[in-house]
Short mmCIF file of C-alpha atoms in Angstrom, two decimals:
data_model
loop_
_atom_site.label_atom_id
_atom_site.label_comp_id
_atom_site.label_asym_id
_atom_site.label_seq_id
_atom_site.Cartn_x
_atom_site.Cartn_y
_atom_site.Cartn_z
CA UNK A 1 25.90 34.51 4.83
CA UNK A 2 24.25 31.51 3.14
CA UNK A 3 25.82 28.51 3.28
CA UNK A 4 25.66 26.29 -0.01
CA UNK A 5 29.09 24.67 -0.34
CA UNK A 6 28.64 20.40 -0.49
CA UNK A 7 29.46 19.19 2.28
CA UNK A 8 29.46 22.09 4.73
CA UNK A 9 28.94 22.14 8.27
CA UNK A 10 25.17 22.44 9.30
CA UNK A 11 24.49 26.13 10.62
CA UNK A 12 24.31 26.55 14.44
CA UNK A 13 22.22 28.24 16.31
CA UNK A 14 24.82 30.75 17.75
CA UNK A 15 25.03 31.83 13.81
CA UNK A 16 21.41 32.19 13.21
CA UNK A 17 21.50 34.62 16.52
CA UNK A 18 24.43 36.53 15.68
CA UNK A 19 22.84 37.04 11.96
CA UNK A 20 19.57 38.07 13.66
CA UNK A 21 21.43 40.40 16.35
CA UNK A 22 19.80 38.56 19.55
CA UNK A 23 21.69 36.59 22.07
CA UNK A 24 21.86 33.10 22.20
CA UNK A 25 19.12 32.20 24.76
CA UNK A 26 16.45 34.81 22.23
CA UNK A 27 17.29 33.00 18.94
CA UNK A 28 16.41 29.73 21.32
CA UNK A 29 13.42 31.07 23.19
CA UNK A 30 12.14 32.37 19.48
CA UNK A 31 12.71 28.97 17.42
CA UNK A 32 10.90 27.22 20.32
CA UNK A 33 8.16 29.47 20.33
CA UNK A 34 8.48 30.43 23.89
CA UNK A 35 6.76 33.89 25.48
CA UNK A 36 8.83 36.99 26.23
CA UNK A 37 9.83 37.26 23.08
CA UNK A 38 8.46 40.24 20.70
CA UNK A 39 6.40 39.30 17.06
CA UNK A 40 9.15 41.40 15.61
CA UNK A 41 12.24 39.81 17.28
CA UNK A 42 11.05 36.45 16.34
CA UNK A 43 10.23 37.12 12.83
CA UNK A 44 13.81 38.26 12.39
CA UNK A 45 15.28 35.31 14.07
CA UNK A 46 13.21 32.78 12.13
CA UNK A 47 14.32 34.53 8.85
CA UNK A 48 17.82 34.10 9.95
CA UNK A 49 17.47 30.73 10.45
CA UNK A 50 15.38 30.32 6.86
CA UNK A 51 18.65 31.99 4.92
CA UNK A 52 21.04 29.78 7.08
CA UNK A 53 19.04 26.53 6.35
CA UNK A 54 19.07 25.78 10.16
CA UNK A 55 17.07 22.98 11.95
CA UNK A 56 16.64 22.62 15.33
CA UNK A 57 17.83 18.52 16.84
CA UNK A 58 15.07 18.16 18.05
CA UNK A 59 16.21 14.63 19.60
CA UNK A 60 18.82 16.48 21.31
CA UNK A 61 16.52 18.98 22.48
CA UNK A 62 14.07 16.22 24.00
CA UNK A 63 16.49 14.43 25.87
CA UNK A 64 18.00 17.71 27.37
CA UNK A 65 14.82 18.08 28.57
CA UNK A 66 14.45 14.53 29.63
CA UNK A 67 11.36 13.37 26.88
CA UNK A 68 11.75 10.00 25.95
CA UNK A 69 12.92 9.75 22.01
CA UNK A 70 10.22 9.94 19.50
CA UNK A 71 12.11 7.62 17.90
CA UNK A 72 11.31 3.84 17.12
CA UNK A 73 13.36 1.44 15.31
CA UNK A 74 12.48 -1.18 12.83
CA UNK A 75 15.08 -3.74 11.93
CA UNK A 76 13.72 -5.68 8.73
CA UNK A 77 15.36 -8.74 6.81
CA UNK A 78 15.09 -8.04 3.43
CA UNK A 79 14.23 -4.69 1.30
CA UNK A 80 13.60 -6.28 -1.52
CA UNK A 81 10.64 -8.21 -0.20
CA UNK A 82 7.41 -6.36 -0.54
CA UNK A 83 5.89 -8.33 2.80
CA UNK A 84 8.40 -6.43 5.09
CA UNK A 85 7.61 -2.84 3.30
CA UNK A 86 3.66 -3.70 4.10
CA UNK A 87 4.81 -4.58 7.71
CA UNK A 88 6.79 -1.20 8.27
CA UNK A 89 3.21 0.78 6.68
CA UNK A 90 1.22 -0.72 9.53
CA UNK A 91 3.50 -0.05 12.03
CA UNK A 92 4.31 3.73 11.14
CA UNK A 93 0.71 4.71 10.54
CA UNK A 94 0.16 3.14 14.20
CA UNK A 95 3.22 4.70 15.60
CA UNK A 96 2.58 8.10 13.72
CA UNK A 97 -0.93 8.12 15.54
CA UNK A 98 0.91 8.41 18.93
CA UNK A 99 3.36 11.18 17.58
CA UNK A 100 6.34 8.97 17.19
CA UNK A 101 8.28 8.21 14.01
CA UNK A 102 9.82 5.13 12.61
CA UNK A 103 13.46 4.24 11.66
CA UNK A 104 14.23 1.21 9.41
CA UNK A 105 16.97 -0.95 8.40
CA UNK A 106 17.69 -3.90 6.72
CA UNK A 107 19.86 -6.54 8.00
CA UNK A 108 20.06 -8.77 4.65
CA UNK A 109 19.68 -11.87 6.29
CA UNK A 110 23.38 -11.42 8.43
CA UNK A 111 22.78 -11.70 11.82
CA UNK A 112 25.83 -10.06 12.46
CA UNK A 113 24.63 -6.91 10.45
CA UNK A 114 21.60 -7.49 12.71
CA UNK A 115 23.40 -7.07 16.51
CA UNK A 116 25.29 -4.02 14.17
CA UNK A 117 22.45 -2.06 13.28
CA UNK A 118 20.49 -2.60 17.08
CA UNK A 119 23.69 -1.33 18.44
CA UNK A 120 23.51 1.71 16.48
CA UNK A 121 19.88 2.59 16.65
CA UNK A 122 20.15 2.39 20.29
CA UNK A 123 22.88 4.69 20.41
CA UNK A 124 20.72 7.22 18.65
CA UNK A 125 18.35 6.89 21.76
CA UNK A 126 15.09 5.25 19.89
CA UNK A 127 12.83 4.48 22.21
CA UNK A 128 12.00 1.09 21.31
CA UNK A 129 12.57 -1.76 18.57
CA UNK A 130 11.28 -3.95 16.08
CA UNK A 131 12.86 -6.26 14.87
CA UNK A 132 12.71 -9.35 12.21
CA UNK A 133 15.06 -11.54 13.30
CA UNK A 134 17.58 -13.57 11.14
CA UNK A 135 19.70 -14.65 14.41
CA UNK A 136 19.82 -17.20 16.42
CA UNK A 137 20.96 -15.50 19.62
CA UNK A 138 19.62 -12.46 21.30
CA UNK A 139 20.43 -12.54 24.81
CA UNK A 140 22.43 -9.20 24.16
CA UNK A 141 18.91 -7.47 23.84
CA UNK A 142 18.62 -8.31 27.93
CA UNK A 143 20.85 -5.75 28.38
CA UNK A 144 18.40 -2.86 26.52
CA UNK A 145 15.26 -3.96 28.03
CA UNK A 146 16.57 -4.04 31.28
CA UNK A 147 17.65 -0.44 30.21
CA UNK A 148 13.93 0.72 29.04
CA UNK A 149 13.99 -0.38 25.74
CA UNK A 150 11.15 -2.50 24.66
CA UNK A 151 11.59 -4.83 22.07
CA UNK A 152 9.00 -6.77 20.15
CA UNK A 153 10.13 -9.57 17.58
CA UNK A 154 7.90 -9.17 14.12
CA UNK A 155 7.14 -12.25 11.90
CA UNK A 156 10.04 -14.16 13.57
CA UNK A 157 9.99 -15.06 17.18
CA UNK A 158 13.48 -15.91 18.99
CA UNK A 159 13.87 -19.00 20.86
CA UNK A 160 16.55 -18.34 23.15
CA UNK A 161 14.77 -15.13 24.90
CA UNK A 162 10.93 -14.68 25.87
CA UNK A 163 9.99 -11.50 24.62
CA UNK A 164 7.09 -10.02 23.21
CA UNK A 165 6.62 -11.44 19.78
CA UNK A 166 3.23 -11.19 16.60
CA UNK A 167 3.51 -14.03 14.87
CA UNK A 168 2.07 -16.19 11.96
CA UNK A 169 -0.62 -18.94 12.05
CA UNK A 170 2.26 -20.78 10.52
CA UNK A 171 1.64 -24.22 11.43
CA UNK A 172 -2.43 -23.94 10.56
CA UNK A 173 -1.77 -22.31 7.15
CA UNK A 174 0.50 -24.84 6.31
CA UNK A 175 -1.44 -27.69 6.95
CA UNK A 176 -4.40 -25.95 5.17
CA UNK A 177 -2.35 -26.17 1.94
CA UNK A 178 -1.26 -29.94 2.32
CA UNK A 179 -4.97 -30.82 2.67
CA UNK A 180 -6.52 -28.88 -0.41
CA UNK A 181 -3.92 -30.61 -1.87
CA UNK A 182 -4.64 -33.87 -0.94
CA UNK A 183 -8.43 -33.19 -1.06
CA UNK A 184 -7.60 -33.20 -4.95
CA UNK A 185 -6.00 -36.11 -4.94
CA UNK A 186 -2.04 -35.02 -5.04
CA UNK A 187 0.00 -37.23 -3.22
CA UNK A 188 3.41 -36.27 -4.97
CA UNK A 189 3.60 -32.92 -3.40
CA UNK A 190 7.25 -30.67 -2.82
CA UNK A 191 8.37 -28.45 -0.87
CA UNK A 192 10.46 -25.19 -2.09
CA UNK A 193 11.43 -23.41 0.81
CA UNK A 194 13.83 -20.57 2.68
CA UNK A 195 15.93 -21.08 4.48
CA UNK A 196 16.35 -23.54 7.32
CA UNK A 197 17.94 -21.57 10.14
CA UNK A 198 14.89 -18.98 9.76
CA UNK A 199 12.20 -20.07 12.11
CA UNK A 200 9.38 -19.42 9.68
CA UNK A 201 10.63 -21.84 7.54
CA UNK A 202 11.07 -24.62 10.29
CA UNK A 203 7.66 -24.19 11.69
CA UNK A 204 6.25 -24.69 7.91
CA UNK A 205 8.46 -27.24 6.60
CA UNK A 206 7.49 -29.39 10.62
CA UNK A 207 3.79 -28.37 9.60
CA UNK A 208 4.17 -30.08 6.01
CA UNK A 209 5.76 -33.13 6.93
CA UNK A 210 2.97 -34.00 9.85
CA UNK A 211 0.28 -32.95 7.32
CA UNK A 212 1.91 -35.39 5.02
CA UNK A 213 2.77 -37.57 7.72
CA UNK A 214 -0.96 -37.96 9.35
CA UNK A 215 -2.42 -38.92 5.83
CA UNK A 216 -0.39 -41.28 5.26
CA UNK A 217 1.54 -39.99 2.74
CA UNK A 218 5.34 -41.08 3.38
CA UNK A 219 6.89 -40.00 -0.02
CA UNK A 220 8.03 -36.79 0.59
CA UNK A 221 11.89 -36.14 1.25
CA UNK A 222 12.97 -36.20 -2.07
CA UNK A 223 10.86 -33.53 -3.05
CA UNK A 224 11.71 -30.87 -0.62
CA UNK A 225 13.86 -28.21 -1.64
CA UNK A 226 15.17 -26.03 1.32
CA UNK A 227 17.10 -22.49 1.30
CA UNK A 228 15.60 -21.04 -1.72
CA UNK A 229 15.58 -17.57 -0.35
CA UNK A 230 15.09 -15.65 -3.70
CA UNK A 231 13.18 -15.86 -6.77
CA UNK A 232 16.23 -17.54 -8.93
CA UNK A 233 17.42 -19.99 -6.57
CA UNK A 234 13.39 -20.82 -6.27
CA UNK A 235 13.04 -21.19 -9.80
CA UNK A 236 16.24 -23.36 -10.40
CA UNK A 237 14.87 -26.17 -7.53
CA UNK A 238 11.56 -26.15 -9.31
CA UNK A 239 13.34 -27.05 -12.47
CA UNK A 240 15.21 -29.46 -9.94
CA UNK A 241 12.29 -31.38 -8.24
CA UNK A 242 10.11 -31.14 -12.07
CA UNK A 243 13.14 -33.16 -13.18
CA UNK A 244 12.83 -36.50 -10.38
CA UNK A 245 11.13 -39.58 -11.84
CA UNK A 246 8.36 -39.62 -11.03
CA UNK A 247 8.20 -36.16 -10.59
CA UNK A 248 5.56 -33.74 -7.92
CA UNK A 249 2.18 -33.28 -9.23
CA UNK A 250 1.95 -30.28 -7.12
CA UNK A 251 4.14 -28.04 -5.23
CA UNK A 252 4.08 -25.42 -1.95
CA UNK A 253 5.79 -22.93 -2.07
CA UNK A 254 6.80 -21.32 1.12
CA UNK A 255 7.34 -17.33 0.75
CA UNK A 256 6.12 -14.63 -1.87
CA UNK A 257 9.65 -14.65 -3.46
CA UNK A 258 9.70 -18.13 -3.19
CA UNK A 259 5.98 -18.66 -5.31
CA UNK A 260 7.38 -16.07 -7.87
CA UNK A 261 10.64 -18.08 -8.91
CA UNK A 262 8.06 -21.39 -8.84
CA UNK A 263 6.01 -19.58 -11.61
CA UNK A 264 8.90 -18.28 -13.79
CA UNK A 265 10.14 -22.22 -13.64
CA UNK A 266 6.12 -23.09 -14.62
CA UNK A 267 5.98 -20.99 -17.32
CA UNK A 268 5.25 -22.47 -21.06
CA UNK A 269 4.44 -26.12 -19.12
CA UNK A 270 1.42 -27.88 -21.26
CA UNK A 271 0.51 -29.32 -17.71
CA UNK A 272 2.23 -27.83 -15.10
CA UNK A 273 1.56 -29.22 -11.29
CA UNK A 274 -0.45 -27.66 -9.24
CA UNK A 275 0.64 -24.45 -6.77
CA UNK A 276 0.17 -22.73 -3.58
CA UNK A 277 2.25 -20.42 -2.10
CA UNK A 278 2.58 -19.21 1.42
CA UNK A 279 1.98 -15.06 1.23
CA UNK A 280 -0.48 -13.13 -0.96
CA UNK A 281 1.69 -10.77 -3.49
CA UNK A 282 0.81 -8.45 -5.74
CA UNK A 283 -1.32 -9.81 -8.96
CA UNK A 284 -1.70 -13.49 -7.42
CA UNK A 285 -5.26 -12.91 -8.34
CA UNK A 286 -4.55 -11.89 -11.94
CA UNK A 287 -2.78 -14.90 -12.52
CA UNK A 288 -4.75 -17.25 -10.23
CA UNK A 289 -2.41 -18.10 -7.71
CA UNK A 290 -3.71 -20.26 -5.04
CA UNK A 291 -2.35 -18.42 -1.81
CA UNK A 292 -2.23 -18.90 1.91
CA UNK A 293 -3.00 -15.36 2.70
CA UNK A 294 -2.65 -13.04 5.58
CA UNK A 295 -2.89 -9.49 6.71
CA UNK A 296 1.34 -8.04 7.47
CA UNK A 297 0.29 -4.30 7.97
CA UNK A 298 -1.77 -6.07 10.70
CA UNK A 299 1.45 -7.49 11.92
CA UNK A 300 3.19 -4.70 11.78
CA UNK A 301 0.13 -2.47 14.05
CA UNK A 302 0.09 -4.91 16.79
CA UNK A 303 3.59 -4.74 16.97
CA UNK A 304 3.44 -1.28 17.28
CA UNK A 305 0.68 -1.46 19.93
CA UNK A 306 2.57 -3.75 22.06
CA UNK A 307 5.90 -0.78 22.16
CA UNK A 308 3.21 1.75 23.01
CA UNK A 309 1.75 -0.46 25.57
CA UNK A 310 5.27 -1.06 27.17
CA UNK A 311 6.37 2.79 26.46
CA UNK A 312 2.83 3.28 28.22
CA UNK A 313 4.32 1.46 31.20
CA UNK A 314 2.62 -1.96 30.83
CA UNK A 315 4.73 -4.56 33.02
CA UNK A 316 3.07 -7.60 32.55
CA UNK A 317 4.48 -11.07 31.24
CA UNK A 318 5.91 -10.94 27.88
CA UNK A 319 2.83 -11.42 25.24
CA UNK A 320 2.68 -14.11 22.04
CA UNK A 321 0.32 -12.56 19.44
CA UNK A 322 -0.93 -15.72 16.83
CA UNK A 323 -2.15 -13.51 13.47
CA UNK A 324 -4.55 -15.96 11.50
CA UNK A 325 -3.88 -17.05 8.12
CA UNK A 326 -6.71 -18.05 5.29
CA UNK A 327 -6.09 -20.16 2.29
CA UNK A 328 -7.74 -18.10 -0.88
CA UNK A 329 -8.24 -20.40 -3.74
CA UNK A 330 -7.85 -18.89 -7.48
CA UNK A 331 -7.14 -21.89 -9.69
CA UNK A 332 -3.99 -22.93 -9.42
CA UNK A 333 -4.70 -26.16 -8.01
CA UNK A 334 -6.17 -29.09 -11.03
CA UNK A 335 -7.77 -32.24 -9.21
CA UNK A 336 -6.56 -35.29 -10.17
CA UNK A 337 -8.26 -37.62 -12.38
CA UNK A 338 -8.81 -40.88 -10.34
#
C-alpha cells in the first residue's frame, strides 16, 4: 500500500493505523511519542507510517492544542538582491535559536502583492511578521496586531503606522559619502538612485541634497538620476548623466544593484569619475569599490529579537532601532587636481 502516483493525496493517519492494525487514537499516541503504548506497537506503527510517506501537521497539531505557531513570516522586496537574502540569514539563525522557523516571500516591489502575501501568511497562523515594505499604506496591519500578531518593519519603516521598525543610519551614511567627496575636491557629483516612493531612497536622496546644500554646492539637480531600481536601468542613467556638459566628476550610487549597473557603465573609461555606493556587495574589495557599508544579518537579528520580545509578551511603546553605517574606502575615489 505505498503510495507513489504524482499528485496523490498525502496519506492520513487513519491509513497508517489501519496498515499497522491499531486504532486511531494508538497510531496517534505512538507518532507523538506518548506512554501507554508498547516498544513493539510503536515500532509497527512508525513503519507504517515510513512505507506510507506520512507526516504529522504539526501546525495543526499545535494549535489543536492551543501552542502558538512556530511559524514566522518574512515578507522581502526583491529575491534577486543579495542584501535581503543576508537579512533573512540573520533573522532565521536568531529565530531558529528560539525553536521557531521562518517563512519568506517576495513581494517584487507591488505593494499590492505585498497586502496579498500578509493576508495569506496570516491565514496559515504565523505567529508574527517581517516585513520590507514597498507600500505606502499599512493601516490594514492594525487589524493583526490588535489580533496578536507582532509586526516589525525591516530596512523600510512605514510612515502612516508606528510600529516597531530596525532601520538604516541612512541620513549619516549619506552625508559621509558627499563629504569624502568633497574632501577631494568633487563638486560635480550625481546621484543614481531607486526609486522615489521607497523611503530608503527619500531619506538618502534629502541627505545628499543638504550635504550638497550646506557646502555650498548648488549644482546638483541635473545630475540626479532617480528610479534606477536594477542594474540596467542603473547603468543606462550613468551613460545618461556621463553624457551632460559638463559632465559629474564623481557619482553615488544609492543601492548594491544600483553601484553594479554604475560599474558596467564605467567600464573601459581612460578616466572614469569617481564612485561610492551605498551597500557593501560581494567583491567590492576586489575591485576597490568605495562603499558605505553596514551589517543586514544584523538587521535582520534585531528584527527577530524585537518578535521574540513581543511573542515574549513585551507591551511597551513601539521601538525605532538606528543600525550604524561606516564608509570603507578602497580606491575608487581620485582627488582632484587643484
Amino acid at each position: 500500500m505505498v503510495l507513489d502516483r504524482p499528485g496523490a493525496s498525502r496519506p492520513t493517519l487513519r491509513q497508517v493505523a489501519a496498515l499497522s492494525g491499531v486504532s486511531l487514537k494508538t497510531a496517534s499516541r505512538a507518532l507523538n511519542g506518548e506512554p501507554y503504548v508498547s516498544a513493539v506497537t510503536a515500532d509497527r506503527v512508525r513503519a507504517a507510517a515510513a512505507q506510507l510517506g506520512f507526516r504529522r501537521n504539526a501546525i495543526a497539531r499545535d494549535l489543536r492544542a492551543g501552542s502558538r505557531s512556530p511559524l514566522v513570516g518574512l515578507i522581502i522586496s526583491d529575491l534577486g538582491n543579495p542584501f535581503f537574502s543576508r537579512v533573512a540569514r540573520g533573522a532565521e539563525r536568531r529565530l531558529r535559536a528560539a525553536g521557531l522557523q521562518l517563512v519568506s516571500a517576495s513581494s517584487e516591489e507591488d505593494p499590492d502583492l505585498e497586502q496579498a502575501l500578509i493576508g495569506e501568511m496570516v491565514e496559515r497562523r504565523v505567529s508574527a511578521l517581517l516585513v520590507v515594505t514597498s507600500a505606502e499604506e499599512h493601516a490594514f496591519l492594525d487589524a493583526e496586531r490588535r489580533h496578536g500578531v507582532p509586526v516589525v518593519f525591516l530596512d523600510r519603516e512605514p510612515a502612516d503606522i508606528v510600529a516597531d521598525s530596525v532601520v538604516l543610519d541612512n541620513r549619516g551614511g549619506m552625508r559621509r559619502a558627499v563629504e569624502h567627496l568633497l574632501a577631494r575636491g568633487h563638486r560635480r557629483i550625481a546621484l543614481i538612485g531607486d526609486l522615489r516612493r521607497l523611503v530608503t531612497q527619500r531619506e538618502r536622496a534629502a541627505a545628499f541634497e543638504a550635504a550638497m546644500s550646506a557646502a555650498g554646492q548648488p549644482v546638483w539637480a541635473q545630475y540626479q538620476r532617480p528610479d534606477c531600481h536594477d542594474a540596467a536601468t542603473a547603468e543606462q542613467a550613468v551613460h545618461d548623466v556621463l553624457a551632460q556638459r559638463p559632465p559629474p566628476t564623481a557619482l553615488i550610487t544609492t543601492n548594491n544593484l544600483i553601484t553594479i549597473g554604475a560599474l558596467r557603465a564605467l567600464r573601459g573609461l581612460a578616466e572614469p569619475p569617481a564612485l561610492v555606493g551605498f551597500d557593501d556587495f560581494d567583491l567590492a574589495d576586489v575591485v576597490g569599490v568605495t562603499v558605505v557599508a553596514h551589517d543586514p544579518e544584523r538587521m535582520g537579528e534585531v528584527g527577530a529579537e524585537q518578535i521574540l520580545a513581543r511573542l515574549g509578551g513585551a507591551d511597551g511603546p513601539s521601538r525605532r532601532v538606528l543600525l550604524p553605517t561606516e564608509l570603507v574606502e578602497r580606491g575608487s575615489v581620485r582627488t582632484l587636481d587643484t
